[in-house]
Tab-separated table of C-alpha atoms (C1' of nucleotides) in Angstrom:
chain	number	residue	atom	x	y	z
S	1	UNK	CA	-53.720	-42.217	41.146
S	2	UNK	CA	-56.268	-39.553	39.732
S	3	UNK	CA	-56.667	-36.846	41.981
S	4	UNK	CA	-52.574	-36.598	42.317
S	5	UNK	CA	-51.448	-34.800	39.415
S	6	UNK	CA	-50.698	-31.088	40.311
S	7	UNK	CA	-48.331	-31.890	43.343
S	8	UNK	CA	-45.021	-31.095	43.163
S	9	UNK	CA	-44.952	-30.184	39.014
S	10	UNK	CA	-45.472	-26.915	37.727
S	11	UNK	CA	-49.505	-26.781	36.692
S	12	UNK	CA	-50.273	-25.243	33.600
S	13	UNK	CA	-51.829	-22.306	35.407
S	14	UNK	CA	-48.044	-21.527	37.197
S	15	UNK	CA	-46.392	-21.523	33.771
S	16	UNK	CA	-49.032	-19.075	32.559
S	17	UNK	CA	-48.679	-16.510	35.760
S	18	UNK	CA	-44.680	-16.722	35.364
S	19	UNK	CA	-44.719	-15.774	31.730
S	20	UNK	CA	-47.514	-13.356	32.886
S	21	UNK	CA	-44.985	-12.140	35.704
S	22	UNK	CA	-42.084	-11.496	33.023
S	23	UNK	CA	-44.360	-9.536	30.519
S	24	UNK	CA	-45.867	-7.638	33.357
S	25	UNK	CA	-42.262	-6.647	34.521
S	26	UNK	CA	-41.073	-5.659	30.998
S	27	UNK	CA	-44.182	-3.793	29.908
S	28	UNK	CA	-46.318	-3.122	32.747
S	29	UNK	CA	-49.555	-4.835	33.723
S	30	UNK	CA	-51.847	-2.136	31.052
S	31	UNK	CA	-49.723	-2.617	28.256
S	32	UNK	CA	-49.219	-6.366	28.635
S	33	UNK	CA	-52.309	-8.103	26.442
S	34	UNK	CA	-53.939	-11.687	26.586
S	35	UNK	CA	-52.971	-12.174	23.249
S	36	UNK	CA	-49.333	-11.124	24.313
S	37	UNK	CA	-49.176	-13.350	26.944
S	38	UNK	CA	-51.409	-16.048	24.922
S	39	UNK	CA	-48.346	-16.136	22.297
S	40	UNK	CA	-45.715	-16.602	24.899
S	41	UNK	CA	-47.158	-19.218	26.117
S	42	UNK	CA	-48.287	-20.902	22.949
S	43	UNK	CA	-51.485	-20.893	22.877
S	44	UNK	CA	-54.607	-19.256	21.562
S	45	UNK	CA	-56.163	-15.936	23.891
S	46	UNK	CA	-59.250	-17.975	24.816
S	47	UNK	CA	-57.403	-21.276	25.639
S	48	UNK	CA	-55.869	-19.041	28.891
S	49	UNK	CA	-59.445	-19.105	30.364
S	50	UNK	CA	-59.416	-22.358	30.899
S	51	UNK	CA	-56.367	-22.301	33.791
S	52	UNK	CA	-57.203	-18.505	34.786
S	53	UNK	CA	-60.433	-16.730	35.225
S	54	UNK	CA	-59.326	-13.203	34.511
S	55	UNK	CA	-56.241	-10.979	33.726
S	56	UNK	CA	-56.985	-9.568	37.111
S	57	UNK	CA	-56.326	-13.187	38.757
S	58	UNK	CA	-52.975	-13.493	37.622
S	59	UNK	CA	-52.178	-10.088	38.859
S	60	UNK	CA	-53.835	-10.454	42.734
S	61	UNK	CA	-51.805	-14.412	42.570
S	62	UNK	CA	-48.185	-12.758	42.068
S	63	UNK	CA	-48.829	-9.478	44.459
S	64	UNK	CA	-50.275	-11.687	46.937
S	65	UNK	CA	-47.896	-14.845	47.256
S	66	UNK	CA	-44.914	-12.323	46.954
S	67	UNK	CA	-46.736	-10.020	50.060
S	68	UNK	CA	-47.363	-13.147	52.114
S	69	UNK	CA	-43.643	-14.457	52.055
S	70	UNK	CA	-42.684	-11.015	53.282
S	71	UNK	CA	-44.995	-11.421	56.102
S	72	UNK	CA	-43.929	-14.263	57.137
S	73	UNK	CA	-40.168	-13.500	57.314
S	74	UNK	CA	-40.665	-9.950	58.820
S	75	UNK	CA	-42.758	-11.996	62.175
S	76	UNK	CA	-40.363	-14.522	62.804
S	77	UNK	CA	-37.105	-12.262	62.309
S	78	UNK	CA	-39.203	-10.252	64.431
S	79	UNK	CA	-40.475	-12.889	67.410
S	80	UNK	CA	-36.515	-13.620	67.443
S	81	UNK	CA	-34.282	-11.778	70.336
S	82	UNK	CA	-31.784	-10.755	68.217
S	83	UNK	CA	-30.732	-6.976	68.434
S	84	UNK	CA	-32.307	-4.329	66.556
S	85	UNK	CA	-29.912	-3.949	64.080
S	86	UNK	CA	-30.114	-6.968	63.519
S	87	UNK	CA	-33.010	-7.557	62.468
S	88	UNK	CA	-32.776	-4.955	59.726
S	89	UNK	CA	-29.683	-6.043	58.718
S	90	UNK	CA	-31.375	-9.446	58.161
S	91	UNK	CA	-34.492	-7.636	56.517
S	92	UNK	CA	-32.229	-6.202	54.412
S	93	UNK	CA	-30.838	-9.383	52.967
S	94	UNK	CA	-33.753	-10.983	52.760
S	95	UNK	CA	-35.297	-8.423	50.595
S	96	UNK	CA	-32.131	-8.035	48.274
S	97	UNK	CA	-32.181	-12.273	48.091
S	98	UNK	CA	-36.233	-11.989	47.316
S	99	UNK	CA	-35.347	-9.376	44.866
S	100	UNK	CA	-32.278	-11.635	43.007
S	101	UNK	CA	-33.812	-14.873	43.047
S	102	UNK	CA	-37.438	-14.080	42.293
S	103	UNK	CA	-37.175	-10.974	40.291
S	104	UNK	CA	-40.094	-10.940	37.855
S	105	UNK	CA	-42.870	-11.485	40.869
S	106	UNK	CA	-41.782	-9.478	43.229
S	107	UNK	CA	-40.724	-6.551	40.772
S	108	UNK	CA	-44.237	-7.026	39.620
S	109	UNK	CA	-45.806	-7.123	42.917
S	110	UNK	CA	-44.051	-3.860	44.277
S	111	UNK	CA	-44.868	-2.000	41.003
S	112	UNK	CA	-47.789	-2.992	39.441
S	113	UNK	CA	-49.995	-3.581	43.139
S	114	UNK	CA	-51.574	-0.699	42.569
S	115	UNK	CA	-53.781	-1.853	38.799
S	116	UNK	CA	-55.315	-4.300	41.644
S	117	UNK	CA	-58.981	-3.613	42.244
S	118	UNK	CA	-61.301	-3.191	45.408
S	119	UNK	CA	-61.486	-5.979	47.575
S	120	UNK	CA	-57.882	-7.013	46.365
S	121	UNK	CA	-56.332	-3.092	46.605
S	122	UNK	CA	-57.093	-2.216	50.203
S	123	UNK	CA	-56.242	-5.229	51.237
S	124	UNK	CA	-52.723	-4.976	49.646
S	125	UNK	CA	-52.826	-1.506	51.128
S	126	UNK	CA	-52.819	-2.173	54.585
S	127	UNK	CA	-50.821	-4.756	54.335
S	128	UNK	CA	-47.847	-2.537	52.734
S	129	UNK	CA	-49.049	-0.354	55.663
S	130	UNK	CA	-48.625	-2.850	58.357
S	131	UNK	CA	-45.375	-4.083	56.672
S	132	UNK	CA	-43.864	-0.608	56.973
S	133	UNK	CA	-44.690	0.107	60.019
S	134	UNK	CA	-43.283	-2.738	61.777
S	135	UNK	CA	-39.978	-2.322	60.222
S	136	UNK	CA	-40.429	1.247	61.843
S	137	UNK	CA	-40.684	-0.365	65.411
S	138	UNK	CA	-38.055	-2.023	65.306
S	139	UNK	CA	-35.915	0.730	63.997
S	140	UNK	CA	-37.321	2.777	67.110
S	141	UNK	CA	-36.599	-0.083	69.623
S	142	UNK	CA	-33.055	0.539	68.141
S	143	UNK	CA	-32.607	3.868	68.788
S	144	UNK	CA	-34.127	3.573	72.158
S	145	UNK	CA	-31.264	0.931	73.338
S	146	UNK	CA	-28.752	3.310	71.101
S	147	UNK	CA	-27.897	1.242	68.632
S	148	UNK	CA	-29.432	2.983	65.477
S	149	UNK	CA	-28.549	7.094	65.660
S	150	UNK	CA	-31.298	9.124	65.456
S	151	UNK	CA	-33.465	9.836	62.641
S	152	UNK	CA	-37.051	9.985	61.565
S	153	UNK	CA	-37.920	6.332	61.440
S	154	UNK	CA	-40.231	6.161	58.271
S	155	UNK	CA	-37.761	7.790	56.119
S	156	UNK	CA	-35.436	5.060	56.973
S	157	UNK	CA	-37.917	2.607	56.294
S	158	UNK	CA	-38.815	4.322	53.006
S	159	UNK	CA	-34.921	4.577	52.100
S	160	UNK	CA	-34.392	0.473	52.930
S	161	UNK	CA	-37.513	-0.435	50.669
S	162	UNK	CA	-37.099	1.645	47.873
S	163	UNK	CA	-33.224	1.447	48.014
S	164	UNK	CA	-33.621	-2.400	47.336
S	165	UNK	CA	-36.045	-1.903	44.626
S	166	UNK	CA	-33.562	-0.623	42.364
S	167	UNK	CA	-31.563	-3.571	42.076
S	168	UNK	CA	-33.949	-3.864	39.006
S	169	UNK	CA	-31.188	-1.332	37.100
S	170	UNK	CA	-28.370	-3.884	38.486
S	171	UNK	CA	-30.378	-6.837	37.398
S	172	UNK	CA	-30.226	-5.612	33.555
S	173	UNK	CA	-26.813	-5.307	33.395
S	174	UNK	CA	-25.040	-8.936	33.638
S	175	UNK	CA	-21.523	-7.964	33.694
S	176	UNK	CA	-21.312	-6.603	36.882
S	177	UNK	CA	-20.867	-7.905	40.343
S	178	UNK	CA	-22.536	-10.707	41.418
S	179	UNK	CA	-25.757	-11.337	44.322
S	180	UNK	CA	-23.484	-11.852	47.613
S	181	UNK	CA	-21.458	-8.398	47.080
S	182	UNK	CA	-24.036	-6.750	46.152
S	183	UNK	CA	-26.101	-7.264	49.184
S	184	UNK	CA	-22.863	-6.902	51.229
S	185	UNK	CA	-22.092	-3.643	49.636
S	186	UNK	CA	-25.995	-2.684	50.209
S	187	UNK	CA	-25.718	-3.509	53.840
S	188	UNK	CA	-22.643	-1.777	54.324
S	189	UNK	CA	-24.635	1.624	52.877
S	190	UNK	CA	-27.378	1.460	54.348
S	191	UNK	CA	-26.755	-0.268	57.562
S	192	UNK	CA	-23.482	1.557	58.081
S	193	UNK	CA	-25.952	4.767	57.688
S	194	UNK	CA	-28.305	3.754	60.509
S	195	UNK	CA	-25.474	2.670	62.892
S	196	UNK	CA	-24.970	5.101	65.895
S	197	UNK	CA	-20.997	6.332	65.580
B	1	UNK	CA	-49.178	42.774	20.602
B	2	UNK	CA	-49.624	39.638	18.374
B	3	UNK	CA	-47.180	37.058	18.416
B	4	UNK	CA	-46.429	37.407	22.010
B	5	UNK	CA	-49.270	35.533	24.221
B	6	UNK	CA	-47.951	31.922	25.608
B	7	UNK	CA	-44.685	34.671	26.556
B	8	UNK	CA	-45.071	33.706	30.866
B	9	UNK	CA	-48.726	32.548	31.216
B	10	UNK	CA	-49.450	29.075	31.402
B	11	UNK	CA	-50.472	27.572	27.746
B	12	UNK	CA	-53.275	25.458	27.094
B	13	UNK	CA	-50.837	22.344	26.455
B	14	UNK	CA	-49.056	23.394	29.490
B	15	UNK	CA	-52.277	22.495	31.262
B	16	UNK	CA	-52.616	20.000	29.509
B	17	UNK	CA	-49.408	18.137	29.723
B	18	UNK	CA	-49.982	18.832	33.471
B	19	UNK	CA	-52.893	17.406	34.004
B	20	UNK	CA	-51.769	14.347	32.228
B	21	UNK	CA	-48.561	14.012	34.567
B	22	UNK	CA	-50.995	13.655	37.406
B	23	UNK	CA	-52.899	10.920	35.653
B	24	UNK	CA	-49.873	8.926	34.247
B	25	UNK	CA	-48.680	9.115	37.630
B	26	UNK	CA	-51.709	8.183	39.124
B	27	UNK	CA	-52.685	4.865	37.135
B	28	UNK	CA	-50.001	4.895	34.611
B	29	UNK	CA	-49.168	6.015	31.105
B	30	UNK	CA	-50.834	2.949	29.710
B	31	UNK	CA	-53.743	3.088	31.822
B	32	UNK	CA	-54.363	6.440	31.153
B	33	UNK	CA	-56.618	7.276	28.654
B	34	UNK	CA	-57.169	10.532	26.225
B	35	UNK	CA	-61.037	10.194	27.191
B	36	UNK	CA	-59.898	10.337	30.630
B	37	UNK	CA	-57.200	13.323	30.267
B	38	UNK	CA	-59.783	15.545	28.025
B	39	UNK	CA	-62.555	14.696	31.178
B	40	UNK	CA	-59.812	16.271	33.382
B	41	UNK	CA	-58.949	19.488	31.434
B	42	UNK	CA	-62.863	19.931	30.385
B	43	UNK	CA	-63.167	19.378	26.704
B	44	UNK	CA	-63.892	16.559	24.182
B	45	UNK	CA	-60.898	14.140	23.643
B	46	UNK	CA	-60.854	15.187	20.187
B	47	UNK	CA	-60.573	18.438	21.395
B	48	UNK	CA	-56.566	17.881	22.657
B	49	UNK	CA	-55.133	17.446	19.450
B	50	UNK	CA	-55.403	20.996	18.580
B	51	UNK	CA	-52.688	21.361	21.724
B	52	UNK	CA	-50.287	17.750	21.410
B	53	UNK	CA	-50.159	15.889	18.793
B	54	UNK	CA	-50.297	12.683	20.214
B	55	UNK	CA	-50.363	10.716	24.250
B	56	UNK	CA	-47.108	9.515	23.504
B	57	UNK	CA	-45.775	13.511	22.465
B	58	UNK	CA	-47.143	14.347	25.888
B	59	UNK	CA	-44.793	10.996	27.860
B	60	UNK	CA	-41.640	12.762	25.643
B	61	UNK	CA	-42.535	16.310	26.566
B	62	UNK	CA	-42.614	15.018	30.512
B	63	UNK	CA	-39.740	13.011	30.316
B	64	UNK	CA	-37.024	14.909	28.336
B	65	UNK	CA	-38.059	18.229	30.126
B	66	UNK	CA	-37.088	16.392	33.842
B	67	UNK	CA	-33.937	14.845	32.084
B	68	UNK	CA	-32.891	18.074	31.053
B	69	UNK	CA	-32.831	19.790	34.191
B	70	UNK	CA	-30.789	16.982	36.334
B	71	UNK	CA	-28.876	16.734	33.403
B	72	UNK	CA	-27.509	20.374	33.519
B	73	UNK	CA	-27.448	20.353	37.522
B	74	UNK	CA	-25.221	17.614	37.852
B	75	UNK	CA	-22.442	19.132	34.893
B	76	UNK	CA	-23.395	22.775	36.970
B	77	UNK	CA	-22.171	20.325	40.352
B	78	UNK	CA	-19.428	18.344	38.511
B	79	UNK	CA	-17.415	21.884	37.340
B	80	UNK	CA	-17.222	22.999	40.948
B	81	UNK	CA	-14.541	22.473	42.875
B	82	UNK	CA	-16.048	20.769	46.030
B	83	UNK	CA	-14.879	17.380	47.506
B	84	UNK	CA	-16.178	14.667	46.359
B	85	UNK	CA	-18.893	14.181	49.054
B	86	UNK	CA	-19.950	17.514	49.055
B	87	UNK	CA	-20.648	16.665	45.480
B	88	UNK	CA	-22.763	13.547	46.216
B	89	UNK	CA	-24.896	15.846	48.744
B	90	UNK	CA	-25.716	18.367	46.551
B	91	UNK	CA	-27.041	15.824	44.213
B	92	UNK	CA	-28.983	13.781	46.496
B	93	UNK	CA	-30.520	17.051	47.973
B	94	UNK	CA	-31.432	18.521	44.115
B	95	UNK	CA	-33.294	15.039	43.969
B	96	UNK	CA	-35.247	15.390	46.832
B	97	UNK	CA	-36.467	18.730	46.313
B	98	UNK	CA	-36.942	18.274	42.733
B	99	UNK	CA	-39.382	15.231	43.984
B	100	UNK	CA	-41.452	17.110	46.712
B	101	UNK	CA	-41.317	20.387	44.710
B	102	UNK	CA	-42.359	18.720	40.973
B	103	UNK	CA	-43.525	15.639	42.338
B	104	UNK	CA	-45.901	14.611	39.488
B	105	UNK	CA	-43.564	14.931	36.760
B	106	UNK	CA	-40.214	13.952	38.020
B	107	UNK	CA	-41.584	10.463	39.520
B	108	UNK	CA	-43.971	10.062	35.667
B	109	UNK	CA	-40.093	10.173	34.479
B	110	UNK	CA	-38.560	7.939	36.567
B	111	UNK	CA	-41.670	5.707	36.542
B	112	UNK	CA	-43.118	6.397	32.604
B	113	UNK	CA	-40.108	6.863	30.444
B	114	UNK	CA	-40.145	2.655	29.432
B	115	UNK	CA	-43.248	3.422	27.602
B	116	UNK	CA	-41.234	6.003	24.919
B	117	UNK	CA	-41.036	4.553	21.907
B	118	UNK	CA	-37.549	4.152	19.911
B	119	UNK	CA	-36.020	7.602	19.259
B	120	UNK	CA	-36.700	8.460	22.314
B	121	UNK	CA	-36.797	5.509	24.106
B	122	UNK	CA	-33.159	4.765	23.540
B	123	UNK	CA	-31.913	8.499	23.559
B	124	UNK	CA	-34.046	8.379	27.330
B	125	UNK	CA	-31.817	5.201	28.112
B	126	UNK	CA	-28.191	6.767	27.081
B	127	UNK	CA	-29.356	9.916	29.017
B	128	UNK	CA	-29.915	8.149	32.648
B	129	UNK	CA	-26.500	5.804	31.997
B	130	UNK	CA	-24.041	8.391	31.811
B	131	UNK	CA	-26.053	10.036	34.610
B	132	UNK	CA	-25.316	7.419	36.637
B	133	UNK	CA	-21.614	7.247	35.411
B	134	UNK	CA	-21.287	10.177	36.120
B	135	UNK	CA	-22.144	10.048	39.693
B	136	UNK	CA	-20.102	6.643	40.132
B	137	UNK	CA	-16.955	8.714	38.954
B	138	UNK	CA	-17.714	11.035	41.385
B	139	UNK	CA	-17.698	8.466	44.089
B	140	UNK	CA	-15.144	6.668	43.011
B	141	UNK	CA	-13.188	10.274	43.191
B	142	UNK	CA	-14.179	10.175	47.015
B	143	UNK	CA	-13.000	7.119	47.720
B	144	UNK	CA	-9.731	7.660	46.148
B	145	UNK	CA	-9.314	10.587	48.338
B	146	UNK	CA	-10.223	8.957	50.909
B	147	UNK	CA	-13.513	10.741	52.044
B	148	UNK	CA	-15.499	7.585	51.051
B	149	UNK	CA	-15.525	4.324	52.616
B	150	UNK	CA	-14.425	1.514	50.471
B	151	UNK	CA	-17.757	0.090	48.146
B	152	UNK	CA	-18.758	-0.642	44.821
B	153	UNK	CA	-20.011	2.852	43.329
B	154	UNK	CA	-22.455	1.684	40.688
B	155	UNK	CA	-24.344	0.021	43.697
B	156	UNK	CA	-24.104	3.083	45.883
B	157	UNK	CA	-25.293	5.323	42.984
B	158	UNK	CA	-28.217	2.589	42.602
B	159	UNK	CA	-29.311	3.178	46.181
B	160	UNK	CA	-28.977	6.721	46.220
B	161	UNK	CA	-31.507	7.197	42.992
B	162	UNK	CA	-33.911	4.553	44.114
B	163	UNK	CA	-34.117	5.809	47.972
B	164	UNK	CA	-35.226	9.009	46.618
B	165	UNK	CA	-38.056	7.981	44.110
B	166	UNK	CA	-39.477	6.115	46.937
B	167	UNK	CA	-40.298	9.361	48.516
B	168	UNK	CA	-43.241	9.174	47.009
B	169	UNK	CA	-44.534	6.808	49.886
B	170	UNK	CA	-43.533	10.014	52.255
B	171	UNK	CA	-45.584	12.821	49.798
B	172	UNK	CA	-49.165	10.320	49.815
B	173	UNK	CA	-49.181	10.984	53.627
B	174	UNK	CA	-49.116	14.648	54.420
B	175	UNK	CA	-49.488	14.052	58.385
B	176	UNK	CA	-45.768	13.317	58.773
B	177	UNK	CA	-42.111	15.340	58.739
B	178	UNK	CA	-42.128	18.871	56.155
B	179	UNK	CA	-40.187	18.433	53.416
B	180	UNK	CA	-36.260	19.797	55.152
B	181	UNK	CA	-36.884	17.834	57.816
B	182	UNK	CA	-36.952	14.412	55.287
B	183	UNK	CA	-33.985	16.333	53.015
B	184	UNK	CA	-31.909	15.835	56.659
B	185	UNK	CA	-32.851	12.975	57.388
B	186	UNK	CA	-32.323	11.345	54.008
B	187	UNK	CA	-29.058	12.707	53.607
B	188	UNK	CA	-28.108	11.454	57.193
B	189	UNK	CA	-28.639	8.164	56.490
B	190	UNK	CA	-27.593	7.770	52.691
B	191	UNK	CA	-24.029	10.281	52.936
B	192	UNK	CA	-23.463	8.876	56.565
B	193	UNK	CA	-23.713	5.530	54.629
B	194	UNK	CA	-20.670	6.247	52.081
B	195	UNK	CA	-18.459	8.243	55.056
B	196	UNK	CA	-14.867	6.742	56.019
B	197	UNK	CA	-15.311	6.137	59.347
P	1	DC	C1'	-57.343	-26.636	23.286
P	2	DC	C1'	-59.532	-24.072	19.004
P	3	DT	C1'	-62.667	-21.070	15.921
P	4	DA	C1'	-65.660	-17.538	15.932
P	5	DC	C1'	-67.234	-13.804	17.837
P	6	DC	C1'	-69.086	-10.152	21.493
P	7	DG	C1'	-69.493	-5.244	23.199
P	8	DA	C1'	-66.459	-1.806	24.908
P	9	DT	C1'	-62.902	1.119	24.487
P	10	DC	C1'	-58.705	2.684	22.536
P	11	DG	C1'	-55.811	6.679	19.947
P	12	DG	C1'	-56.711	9.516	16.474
P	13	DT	C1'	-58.910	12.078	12.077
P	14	DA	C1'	-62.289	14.763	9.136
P	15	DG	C1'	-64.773	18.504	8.681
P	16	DG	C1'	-66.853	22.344	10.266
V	1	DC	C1'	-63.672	23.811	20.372
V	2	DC	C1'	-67.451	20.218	18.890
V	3	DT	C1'	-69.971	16.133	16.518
V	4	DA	C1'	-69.365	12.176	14.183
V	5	DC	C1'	-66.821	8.623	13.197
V	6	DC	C1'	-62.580	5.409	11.811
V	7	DG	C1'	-60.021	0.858	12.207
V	8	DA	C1'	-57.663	-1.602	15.707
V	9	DT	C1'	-57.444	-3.857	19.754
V	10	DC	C1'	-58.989	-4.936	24.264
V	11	DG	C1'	-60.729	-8.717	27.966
V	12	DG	C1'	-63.641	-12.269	27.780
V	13	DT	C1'	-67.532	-15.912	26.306
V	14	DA	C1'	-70.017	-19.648	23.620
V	15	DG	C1'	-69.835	-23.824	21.861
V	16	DG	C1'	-67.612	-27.616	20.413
DNA sequence: CCTACCGATCGGTAGG
DNA sequence: CCTACCGATCGGTAGG
């Protein structure tokens, strides 16, 4: 019974990086202080050292869990044999789902990536790079069999991306409509805008 | 001869406020600091304040300067007498050039402007809302006419503003497509997005 | 988990 | 435009 403890609860150290997470989103990684972050989570500055070993940790922890769940999804939507458009379409929602239901981290990771340093930034870098590039093949394959019309891949890739990003404006404002239309609407854009006519 | 002298050149806080665009945009307004900016121009930090009177004047000076200008486009746009989606073109194309053409300061604006502090701050926030009203009436103008497809507007306008900011992807990597060439293709995918069919 | 404290760096001022 | 310097705050450590 000893060893067991940090299972299936929240640790300590994941209640510090998700209050980290929300400051980081609201003021940006620079502006957002141990002491800020020390206060939200009730404790004294020093006491955070104890569950973290640096500001920088908490930082490479959200930009990397966030990057590795994209991974994932993008290779097995992509080892599928579904069609091209497809697969962008289901891209698309999974990004605009990512972006509803886990907000602060993966706001944080696509934003604040780049305060990451050496080892950490490159390897972000080419990751991102990888990332993009594969949506870009499969956007090609798909105006190859003539489903997608043609265009300059990587500025569709850039437009799906950054278009999603912005549900951050749409996330402030409560009142309006809710996650499923507003990835349906989103597909209907920006899907409707790759589709061959 | 006396008075006249920062008539058409450059100023010295023109260069300076430049300089710092390219920073803030670089690592971030936070991140960025007056030691670093004075390095860049070539004088002692102390040196600045004889040109700004503070960082944050220089964030304001950025901000409200890019404001301004897609401010009075979009009223020059609205008072015309083109449909709807002609409308929505001529925006979307402003942006993009206004992003390859001014890069540094228009994406410190989009990016920066959450680190203004309360005049400006919420004048800055009342600004980009009825900017974006105003291009949802516009599209919901379209699609009572008929000339766009059926969609929510606020999340069309929310794509629209986001796809272009991430443009900045596109400028870091000079190799690919010249700037009319993304213009095309970004208005092929976004305006053939909101068409009837 | 806290108190006490470190050296470094921050934005900015005084005074010339 | 510089030197010299300010108080405040930063990320982080020692030691209990």
């Amino acid at each position: 019974m000893a060893k067991i403890k940090s299972n299936r609860t929240s640790t300590r150290k994941d209640i510090i990086v998700a209050k980290a997470a929300k400051l980081f989103r609201e003021k940006g990684y620079s502006a957002t202080s141990m002491r800020d972050l020390a206060e939200h989570v009730g404790v004294e500055a020093a006491s955070l050292y104890n569950h973290i070993s640096s500001k920088a940790e908490i930082l490479q922890d959200i930009c990397f869990r966030v990057a590795t769940k994209f991974v994932l999804f993008i290779e097995e939507i992509d080892a599928s044999n579904r069609s091209a458009l497809d697969k962008i379409e289901a891209i698309l929602r999974f990004h605009i789902r990512q972006m509803i239901e886990n907000y602060e981290e993966v706001y944080v990771s696509d934003r604040e990536w780049k305060h990451l340093t050496d080892p950490y930034l490159s390897n972000m870098q080419s990751q991102r790079r990888a990332y993009r590039q594969r949506m870009g093949s499969i956007i090609e394959e798909g105006m190859r069999r003539g489903e997608i019309k043609p265009i300059d891949a990587s500025t569709a890739v850039l437009i799906m991306l950054h278009a999603v990003s912005g549900i951050e404006s749409w996330h402030r404002s409560k009142r309006k409509i809710e996650g499923d239309k507003l990835e349906d609407n989103m597909v209907k854009i920006l899907v409707g805008g790759l589709k061959q006519s």
